[in-house]
XYZ file of C-alpha atoms in Angstrom:
622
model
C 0.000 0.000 0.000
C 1.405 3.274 -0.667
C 2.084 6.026 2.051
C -0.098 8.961 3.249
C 2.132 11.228 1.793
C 2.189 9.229 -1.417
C -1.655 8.775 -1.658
C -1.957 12.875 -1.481
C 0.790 13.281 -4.485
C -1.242 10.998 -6.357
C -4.332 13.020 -5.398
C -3.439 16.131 -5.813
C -1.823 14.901 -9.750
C -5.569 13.542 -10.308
C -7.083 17.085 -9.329
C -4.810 19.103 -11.779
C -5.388 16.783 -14.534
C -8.955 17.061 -14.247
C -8.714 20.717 -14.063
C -6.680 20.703 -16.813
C -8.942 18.801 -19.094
C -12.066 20.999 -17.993
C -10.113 24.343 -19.108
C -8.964 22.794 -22.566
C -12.309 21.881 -23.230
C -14.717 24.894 -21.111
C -15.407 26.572 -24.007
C -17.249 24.127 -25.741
C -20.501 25.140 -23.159
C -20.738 28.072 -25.826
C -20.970 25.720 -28.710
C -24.365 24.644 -30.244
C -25.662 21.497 -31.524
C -24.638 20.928 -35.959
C -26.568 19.994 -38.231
C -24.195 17.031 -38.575
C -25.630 13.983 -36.734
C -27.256 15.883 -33.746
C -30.895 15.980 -35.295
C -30.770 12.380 -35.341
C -29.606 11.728 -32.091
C -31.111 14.645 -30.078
C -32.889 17.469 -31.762
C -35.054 15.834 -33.918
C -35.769 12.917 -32.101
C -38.799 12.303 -30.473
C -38.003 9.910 -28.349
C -34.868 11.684 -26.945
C -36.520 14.625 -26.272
C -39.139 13.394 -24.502
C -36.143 12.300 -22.089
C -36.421 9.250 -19.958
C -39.997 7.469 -20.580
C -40.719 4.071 -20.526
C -41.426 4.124 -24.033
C -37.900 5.554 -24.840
C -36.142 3.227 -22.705
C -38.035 0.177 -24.738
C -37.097 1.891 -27.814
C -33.710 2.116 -26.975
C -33.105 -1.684 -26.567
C -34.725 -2.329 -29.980
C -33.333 1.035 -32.312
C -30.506 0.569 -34.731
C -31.327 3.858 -35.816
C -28.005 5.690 -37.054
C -26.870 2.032 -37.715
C -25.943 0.849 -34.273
C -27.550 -0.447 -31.744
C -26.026 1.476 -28.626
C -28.983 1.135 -25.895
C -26.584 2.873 -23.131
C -25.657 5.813 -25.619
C -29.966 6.872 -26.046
C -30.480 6.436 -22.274
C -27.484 9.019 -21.865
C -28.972 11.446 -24.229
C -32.922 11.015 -22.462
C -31.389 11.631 -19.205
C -29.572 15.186 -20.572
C -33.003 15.947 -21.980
C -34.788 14.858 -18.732
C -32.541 16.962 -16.221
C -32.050 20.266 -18.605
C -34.238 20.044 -21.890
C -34.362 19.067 -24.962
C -32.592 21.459 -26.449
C -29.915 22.503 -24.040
C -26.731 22.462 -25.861
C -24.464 24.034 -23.048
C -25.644 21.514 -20.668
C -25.394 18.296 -23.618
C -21.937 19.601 -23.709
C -20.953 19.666 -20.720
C -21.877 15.906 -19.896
C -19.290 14.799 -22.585
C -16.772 17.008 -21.030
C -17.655 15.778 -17.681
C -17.122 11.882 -19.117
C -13.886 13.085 -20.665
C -12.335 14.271 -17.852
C -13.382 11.002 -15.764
C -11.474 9.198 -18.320
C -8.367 10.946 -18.331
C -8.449 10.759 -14.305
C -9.193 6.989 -14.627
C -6.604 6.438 -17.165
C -3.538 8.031 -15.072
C -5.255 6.046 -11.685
C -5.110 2.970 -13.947
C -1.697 3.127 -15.602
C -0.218 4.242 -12.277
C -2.587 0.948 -10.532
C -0.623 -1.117 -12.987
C 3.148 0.369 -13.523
C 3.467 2.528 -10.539
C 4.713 5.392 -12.390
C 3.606 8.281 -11.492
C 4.912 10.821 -13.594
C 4.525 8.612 -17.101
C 1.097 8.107 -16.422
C 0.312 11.549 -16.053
C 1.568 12.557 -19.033
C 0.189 9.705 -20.563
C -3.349 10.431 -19.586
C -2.610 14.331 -19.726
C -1.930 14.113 -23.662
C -4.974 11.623 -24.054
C -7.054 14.615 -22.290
C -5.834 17.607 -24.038
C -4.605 16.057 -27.307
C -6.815 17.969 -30.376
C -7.706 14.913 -32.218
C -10.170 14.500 -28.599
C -11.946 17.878 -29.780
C -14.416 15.560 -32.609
C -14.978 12.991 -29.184
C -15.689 15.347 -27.161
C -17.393 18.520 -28.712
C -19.773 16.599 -31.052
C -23.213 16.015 -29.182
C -23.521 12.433 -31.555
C -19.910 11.306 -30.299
C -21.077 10.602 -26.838
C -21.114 6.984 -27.409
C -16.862 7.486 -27.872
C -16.734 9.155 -24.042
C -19.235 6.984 -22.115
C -18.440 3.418 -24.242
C -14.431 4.787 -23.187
C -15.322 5.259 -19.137
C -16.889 1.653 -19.475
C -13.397 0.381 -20.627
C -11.453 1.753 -18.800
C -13.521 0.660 -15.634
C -13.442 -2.853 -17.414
C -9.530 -2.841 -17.599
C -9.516 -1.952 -14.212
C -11.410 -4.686 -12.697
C -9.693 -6.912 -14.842
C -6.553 -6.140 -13.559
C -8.087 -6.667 -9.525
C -9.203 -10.405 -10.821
C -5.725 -10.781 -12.137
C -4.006 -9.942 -9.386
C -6.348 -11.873 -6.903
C -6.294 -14.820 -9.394
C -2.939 -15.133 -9.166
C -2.630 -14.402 -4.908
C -5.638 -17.144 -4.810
C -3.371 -20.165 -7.227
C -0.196 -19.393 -5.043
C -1.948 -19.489 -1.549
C -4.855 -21.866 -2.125
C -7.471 -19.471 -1.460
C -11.059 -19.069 -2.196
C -11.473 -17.763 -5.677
C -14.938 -16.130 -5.245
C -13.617 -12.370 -4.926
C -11.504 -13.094 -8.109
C -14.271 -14.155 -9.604
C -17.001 -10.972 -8.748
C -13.820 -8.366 -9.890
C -14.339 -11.064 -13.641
C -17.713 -10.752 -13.585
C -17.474 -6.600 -12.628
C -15.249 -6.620 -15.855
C -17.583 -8.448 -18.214
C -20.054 -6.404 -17.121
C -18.903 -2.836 -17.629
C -17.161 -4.650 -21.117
C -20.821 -5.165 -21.678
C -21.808 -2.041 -20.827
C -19.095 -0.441 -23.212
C -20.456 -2.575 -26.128
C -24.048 -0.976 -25.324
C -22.444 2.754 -25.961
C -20.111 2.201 -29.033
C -19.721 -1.463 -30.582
C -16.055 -0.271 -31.144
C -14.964 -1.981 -28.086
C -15.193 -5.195 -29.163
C -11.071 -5.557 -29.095
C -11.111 -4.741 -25.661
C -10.456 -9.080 -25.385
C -7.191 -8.313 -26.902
C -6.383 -5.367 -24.766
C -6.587 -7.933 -22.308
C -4.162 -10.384 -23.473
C -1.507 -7.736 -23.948
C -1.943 -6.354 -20.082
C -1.422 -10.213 -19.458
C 1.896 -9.599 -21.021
C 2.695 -6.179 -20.031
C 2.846 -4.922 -16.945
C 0.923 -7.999 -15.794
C 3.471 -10.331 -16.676
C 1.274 -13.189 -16.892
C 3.056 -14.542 -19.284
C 6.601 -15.421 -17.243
C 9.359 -16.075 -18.287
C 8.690 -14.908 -21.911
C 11.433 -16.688 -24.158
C 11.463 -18.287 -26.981
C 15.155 -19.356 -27.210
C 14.688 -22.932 -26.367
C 11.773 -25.257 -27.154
C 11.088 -26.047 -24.040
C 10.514 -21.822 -22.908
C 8.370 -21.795 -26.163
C 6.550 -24.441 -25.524
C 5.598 -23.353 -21.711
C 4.980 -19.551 -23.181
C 2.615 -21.228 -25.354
C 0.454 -23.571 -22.863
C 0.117 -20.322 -20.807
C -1.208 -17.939 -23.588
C -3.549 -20.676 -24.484
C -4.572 -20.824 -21.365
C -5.160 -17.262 -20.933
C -6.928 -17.158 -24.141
C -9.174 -19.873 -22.694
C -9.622 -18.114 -19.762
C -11.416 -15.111 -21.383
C -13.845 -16.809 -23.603
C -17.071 -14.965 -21.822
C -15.474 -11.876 -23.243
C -14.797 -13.478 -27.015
C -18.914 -14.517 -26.539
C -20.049 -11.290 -25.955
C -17.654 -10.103 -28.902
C -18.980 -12.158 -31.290
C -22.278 -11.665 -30.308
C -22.060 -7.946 -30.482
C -20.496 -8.439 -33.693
C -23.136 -9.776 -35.088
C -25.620 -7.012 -34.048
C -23.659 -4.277 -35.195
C -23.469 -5.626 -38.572
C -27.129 -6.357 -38.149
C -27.813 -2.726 -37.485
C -25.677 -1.090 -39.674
C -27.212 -2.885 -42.624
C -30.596 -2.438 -41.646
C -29.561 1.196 -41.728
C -27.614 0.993 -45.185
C -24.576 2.116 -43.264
C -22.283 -0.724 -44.512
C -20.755 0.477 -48.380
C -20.845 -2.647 -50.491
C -17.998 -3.816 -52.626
C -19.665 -2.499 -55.585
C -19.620 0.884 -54.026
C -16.082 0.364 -52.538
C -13.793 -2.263 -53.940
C -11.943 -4.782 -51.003
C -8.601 -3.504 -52.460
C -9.658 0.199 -52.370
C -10.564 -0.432 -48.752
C -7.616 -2.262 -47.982
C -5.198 0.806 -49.239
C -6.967 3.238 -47.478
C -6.758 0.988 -43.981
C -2.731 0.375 -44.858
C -2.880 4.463 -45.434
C -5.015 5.537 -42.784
C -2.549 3.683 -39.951
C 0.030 6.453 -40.699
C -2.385 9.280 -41.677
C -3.311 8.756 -37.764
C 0.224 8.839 -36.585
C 0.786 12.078 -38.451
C -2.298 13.515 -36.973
C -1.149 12.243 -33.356
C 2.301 14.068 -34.003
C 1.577 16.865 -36.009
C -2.030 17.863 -35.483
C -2.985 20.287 -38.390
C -5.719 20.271 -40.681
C -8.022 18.851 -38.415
C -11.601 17.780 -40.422
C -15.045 16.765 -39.108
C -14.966 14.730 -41.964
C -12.270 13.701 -44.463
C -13.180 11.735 -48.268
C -12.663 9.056 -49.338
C -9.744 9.215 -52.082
C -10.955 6.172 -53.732
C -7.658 5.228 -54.513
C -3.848 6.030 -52.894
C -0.623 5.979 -55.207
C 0.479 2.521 -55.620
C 3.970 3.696 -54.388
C 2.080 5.203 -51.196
C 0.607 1.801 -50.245
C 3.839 -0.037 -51.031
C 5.446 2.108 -48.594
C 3.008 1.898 -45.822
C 2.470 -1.298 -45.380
C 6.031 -2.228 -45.752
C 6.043 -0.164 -41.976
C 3.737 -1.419 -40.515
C 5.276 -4.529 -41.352
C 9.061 -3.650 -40.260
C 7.724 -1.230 -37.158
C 5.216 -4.786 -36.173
C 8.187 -7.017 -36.314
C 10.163 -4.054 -34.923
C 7.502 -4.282 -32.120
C 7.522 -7.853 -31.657
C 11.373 -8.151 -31.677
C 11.890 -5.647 -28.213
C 9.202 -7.664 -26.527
C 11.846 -8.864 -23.563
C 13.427 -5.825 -23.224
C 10.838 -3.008 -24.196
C 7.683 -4.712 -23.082
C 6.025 -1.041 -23.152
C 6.997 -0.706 -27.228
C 5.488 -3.945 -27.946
C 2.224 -3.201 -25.554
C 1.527 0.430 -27.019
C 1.547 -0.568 -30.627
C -0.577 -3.610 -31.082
C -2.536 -1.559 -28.733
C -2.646 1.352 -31.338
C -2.452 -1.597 -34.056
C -5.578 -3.558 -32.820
C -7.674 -0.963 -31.266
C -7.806 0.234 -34.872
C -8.996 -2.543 -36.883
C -13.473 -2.352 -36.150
C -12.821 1.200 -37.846
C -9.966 1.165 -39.844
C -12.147 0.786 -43.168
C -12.052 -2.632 -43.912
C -15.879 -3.115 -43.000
C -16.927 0.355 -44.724
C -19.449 2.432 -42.626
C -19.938 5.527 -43.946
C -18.384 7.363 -46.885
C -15.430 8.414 -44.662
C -11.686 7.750 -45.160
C -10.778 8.223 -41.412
C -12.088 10.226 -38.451
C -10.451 12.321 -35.734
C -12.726 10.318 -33.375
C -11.820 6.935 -33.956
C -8.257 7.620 -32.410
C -10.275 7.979 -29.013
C -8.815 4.540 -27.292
C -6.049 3.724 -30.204
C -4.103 6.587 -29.275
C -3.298 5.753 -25.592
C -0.978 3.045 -26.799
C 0.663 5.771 -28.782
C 0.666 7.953 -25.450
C 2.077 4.756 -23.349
C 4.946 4.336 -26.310
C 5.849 8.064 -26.243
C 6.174 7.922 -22.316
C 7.352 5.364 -21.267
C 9.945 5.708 -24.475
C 11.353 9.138 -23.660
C 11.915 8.330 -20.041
C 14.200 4.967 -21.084
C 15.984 7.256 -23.657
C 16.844 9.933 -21.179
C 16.697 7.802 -17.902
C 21.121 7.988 -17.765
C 21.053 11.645 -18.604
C 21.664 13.257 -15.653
C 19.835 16.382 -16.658
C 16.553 13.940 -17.305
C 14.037 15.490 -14.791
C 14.403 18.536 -16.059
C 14.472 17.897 -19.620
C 11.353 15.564 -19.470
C 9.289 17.531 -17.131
C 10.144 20.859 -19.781
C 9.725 18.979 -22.965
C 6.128 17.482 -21.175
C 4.947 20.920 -20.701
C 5.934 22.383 -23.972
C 4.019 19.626 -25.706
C 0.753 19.642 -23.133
C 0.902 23.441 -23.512
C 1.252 23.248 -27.594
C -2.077 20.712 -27.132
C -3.349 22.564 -24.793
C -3.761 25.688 -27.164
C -4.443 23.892 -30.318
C -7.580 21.800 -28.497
C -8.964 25.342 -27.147
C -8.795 26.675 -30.891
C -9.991 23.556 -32.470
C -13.260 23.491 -30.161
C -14.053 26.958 -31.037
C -14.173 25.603 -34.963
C -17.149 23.533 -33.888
C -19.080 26.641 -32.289
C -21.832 25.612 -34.815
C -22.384 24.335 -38.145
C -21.485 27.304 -40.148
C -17.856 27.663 -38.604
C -17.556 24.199 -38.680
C -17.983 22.872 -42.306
C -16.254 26.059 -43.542
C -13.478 25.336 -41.577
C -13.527 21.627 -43.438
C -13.306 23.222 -46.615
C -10.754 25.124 -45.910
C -8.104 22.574 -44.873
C -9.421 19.191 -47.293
C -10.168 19.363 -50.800
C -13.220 17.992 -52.871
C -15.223 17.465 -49.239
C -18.635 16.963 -50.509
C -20.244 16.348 -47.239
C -19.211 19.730 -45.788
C -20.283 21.494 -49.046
C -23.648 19.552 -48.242
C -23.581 20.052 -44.039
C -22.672 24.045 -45.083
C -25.514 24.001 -47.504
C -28.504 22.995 -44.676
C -26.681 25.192 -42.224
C -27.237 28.319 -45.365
C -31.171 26.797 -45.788
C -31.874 27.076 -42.012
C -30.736 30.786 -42.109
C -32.933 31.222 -45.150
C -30.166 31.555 -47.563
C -31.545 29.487 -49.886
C -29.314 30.066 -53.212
C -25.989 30.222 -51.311
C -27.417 26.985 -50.121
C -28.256 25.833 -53.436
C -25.021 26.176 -54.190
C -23.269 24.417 -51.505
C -25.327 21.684 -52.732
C -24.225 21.786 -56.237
C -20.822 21.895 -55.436
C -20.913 18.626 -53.513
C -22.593 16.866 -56.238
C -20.011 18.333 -58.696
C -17.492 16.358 -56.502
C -19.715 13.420 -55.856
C -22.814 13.108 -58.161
C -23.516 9.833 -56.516
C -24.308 11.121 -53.039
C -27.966 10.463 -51.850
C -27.665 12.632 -49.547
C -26.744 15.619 -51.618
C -29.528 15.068 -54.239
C -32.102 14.855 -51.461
C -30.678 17.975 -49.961
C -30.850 20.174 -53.440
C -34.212 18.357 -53.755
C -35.136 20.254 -50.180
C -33.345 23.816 -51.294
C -35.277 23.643 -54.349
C -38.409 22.707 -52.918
C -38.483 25.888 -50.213
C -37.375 27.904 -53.069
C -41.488 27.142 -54.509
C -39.555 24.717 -57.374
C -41.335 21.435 -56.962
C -40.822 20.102 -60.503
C -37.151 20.559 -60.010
C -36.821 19.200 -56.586
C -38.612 16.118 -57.533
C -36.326 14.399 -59.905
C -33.785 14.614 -57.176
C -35.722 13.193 -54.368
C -36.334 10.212 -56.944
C -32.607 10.083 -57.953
C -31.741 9.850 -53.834
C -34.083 7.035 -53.324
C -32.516 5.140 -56.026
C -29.484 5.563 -54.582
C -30.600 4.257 -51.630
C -33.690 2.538 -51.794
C -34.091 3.100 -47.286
C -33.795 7.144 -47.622
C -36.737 7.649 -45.109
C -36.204 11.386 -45.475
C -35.949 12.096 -49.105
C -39.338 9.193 -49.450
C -40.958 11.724 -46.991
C -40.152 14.564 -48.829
C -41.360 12.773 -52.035
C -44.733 12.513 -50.285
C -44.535 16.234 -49.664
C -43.733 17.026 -53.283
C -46.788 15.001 -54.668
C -49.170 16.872 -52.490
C -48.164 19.821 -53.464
C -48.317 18.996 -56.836
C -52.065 17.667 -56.097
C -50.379 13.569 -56.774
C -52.259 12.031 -54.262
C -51.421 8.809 -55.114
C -48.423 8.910 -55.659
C -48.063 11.137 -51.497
C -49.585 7.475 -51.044
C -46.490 5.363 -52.265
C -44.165 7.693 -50.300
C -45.528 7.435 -47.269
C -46.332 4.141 -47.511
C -42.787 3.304 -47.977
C -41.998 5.780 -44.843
C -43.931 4.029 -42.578
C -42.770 0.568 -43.644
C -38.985 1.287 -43.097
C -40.181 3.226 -40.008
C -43.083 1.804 -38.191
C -42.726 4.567 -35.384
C -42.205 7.321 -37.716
C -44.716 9.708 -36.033
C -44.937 12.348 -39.140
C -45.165 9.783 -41.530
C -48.118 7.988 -40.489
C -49.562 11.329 -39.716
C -48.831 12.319 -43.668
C -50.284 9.129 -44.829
C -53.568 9.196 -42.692
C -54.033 12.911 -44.247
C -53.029 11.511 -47.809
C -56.238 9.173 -47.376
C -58.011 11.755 -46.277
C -57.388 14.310 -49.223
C -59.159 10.517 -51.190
C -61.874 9.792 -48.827
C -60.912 7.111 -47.132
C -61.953 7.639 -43.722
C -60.991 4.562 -42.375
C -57.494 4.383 -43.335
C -56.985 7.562 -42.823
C -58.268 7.346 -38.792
C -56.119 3.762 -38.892
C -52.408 5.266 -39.452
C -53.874 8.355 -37.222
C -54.101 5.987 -34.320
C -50.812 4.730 -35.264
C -48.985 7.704 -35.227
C -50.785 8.430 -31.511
C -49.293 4.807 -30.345
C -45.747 6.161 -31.346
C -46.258 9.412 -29.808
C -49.553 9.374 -27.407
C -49.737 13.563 -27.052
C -48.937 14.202 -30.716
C -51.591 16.843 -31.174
C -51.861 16.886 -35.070
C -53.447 13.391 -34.984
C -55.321 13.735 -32.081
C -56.967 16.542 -33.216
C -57.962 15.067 -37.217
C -59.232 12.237 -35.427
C -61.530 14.518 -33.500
C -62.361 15.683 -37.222
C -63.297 12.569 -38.712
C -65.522 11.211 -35.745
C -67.480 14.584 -36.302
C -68.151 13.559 -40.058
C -68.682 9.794 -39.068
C -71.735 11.698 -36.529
C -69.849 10.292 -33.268
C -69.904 13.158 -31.542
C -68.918 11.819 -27.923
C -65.508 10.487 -29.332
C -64.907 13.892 -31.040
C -65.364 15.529 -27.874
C -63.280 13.258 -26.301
C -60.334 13.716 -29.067
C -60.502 17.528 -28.669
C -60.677 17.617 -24.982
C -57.062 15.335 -24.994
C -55.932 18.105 -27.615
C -56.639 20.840 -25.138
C -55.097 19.016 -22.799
C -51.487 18.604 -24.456
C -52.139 22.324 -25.550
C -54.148 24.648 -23.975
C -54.709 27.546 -26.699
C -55.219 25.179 -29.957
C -58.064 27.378 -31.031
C -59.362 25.201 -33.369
C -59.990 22.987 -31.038
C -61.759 24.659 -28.553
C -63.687 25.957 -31.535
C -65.082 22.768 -32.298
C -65.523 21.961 -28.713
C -67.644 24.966 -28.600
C -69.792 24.282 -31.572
C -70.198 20.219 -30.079
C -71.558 21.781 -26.448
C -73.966 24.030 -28.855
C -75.574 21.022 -30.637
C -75.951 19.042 -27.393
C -77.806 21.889 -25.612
């Protein structure tokens, strides 16, 4: 156990890193939600901002909306909307920030737990909190799922470690096993729980293994000069491997529902769309495109395209290191255990998003380096204090070349958050450092439309499709600048052209609907919503649009059918409520309309129509 005075240096380094990480990232409370994402997980969605209802909570467990299924991730979001509104950016912000700084102070309490270094930990966990690449993580409302699914994995690491320890106490004194056995379970659990708030975490199995080898050393002896050292190596990774099946179950079974989700969402790019090799470049690529962000972080993107294609002479190179620094790795793993941990930690953490399963029409994200980049943070401690360790100079010279670099991150993280202040700064701040970025010509472009700039964001719009004509998204968003410019006949062929695109465009077949009425196309406001409802049974507008579709034609009783259904989605959704109201008058039940517009007075007090027809009801009766 360590001393008193010990315990309060560790303390008080735990306090200024958390401070630290709050002041990088403070700013971000004046920052708004984008038009990027944050409709779908909080503005625009009903169920969020209802905040924490048992109908939400249900949903939750059985959405793959946005193409995951991250249960943990809505519940987050309800609660933010339960404790300070729907729409409270400041306070939605500060949460992540909140999580973030838990993490950093878990990750220096954790590598300290594990190596005892006090000092390397710090600045391990310091540049994991302050680094700029963290600004996407934590300053994007929709990235939640990266700081809450972290917290759970660190916490699973940590238990981990407490049933490894005990484990081994319990085989060399005999001793019940049971405690060793909860701290398993605690891990599995919270491993669990990280799964439910970003699927990413399904290497954390293979985190695992390596703290088995380093610092765990679980793994003794760790030669392979002799056949016999080889062999015993061997039976004991095979038995450690053994030993964590519950966690390679819950892997593969969260594997499986991610892919589930994602396609049910059209997330996943197909081969036609993206060719294996193509995807294989850009993974080979990406590995050091992430390095040179982690050590020279410039031209920092909410999004970045997809080239396509690299130079062949680009790929050549890059794989040929990873394969020299991996054997590199792997060849230091008596000596420099840390090396060998930090980059098939960086190597592995990597894989679920380094492109090779497509999601998206990204080539890499700032936010994926979230958990990758603490093995780069381990290698980049831990190295510098070996290199310098006989200098005699090497307090000072590691303690000054810390702060220069936390300082230099420290500054660029501050500026960076201000970039995402809203949309607008934002996606001009993407064109601006990439080239050809379609989606924040089209992000730009619905930023322009919500300020009614319509042509400047007509133009956004074209521009993106100029890059990428093959963008559903981009047609359906010139379809929607078109459409509020009083252009229906031009915004329709571009609604179609998104749906064929992709065939599960909810939006743009909505939009469709809206065209055809206001082109007096019943029928064809019929097909569209149809097809809303059927990829979205909940979709509370939808049904709503439908119902009044079939009753524009007469049918009453369809029409009062996908009324109801849009009330069973959303019970107070006053639009419904009240046409229902409507169409018992004309059926000549006039209890049940009085009933209807009574419930819409209820949800809102001055719908005038309502109390109009109440009025006129009460006057027939007397």
């Amino acid at each position: 156990m360590p001393s008193a005075p010990k315990r309060r240096h560790i303390l008080f380094i735990g306090l200024g890193l958390v401070i630290f990480t709050l002041a990088a990232f403070w700013g971000v409370q004046k920052n708004g939600f984008i038009n990027y994402d944050d409709p779908l997980y909080v503005t625009d969605n009903p169920r969020v901002q209802n905040g924490l209802t048992s109908e939400g909570i249900a949903w939750a467990f059985r959405s793959s909306q946005t193409g995951n299924w991250h249960p943990v991730t809505w519940l987050s979001h309800m609660l933010d909307a339960q404790l300070f509104g729907p729409n409270n950016a400041a306070k939605h912000h500060l949460t992540s920030v909140l999580l973030h700084a838990a993490n950093a102070l878990l990750l220096f309490l954790f590598l300290h737990k594990i190596t005892g270094a006090a000092w390397r930990s710090a600045f391990a966990a310091a540049l994991f909190a302050a680094h700029p690449l963290r600004v996407e993580s934590v300053a994007w409302v929709s990235e939640r799922k990266d700081v809450l699914s972290t917290f759970f994995w660190v916490l699973s690491m940590w238990a981990y470690v407490r049933y490894a320890q005990l484990n081994t106490q319990n085989i060399k004194l005999k001793a019940d096993s049971s405690r060793a056995a909860r701290w398993f379970a605690m891990s599995l659990l919270c491993f669990a729980l990280g799964l439910m708030s970003k699927p990413m975490l399904v290497t954390l199995p293979f985190v695992l293994l390596l703290l088995d080898f380093w610092p765990l050393q679980r793994i003794s002896n760790f030669k392979l000069e002799t056949k016999t050292n080889a062999s015993f190596s061997a039976r004991q990774l095979s038995a450690l491997i053994v030993e964590k099946w519950p966690f390679f179950v819950v892997t593969a079974v969260f594997c499986f529902v991610t892919v589930w989700a994602q396609k049910s969402e059209g997330s996943v790019r197909t081969l036609t769309e993206l060719s294996l090799s193509s995807r294989m470049d850009n993974a080979v690529v990406s590995y050091f495109r992430y390095l040179g962000k982690i050590f020279w972080p410039e031209n920092l993107a909410v999004f970045y395209p997809h080239p396509k294609s690299w130079p062949g002479w680009l790929v050549l190179s890059c794989a040929a290191g990873l394969v020299i620094i991996t054997m590199a790795a792997g060849g230091v793993a008596r000596r420099w255990s840390y090396l060998t941990f930090g980059w098939f930690w960086y190597l592995g953490t990597l894989v679920p998003v380094i492109g090779l399963v497509q999601v998206g029409i990204q080539s890499m994200a700032d936010r994926y380096t979230y958990v990758p980049m603490i093995g780069i943070n381990i290698v980049i401690a831990w190295g510098l204090h070996a290199l310098l360790a006989r200098w005699p100079m090497h307090r000072v010279a590691l303690a000054g070349g810390a702060g220069v670099v936390l300082v230099a991150c420290f500054g660029l993280t501050r500026a960076q958050v201000v970039e995402w202040r809203n949309s607008e700064t934002l996606f001009r701040h993407a064109l601006r450092v990439t080239d050809g970025n379609y989606t924040a010509h089209a992000s730009l472009g619905i930023a322009l439309a919500e300020k009614g700039q319509l042509a400047e964001a007509e133009d956004q719009f074209r521009k993106g499709l100029a890059v990428y004509p093959g963008l559903a998204e981009g047609h359906h968003n010139l379809g929607n600048a078109l459409l509020n410019q009083g252009r229906p006949e031009e915004a329709r062929p571009h609604y179609i052209e998104a749906i064929r695109l992709n065939p599960n465009y909810v939006e743009a077949h909505m939009n469709l609907g809206l065209v055809s009425v206001r082109q007096g196309d019943m029928e064809s406001a019929k097909i569209a919503y149809a097809r809303v409802v059927e990829l979205r049974p909940d979709n509370v507008v939808g049904h709503h649009n439908l119902a009044t579709a079939y009753l524009e034609t007469g049918d009453l009783v369809k029409a009062a059918h996908h009324y109801a259904l849009a009330l069973r989605a959303s019970p107070g959704y006053v639009p419904s409520l009240f046409q229902l109201g409507m169409i018992a008058m004309r059926q000549g039940n006039t209890v049940e309309a009085a009933g209807r517009f009574n419930e819409v007075l209820r949800f809102e007090p001055d719908h005038a129509e309502a109390r109009s027809q109440l009025q006129q009801l009460q006057t027939v009766s007397r």
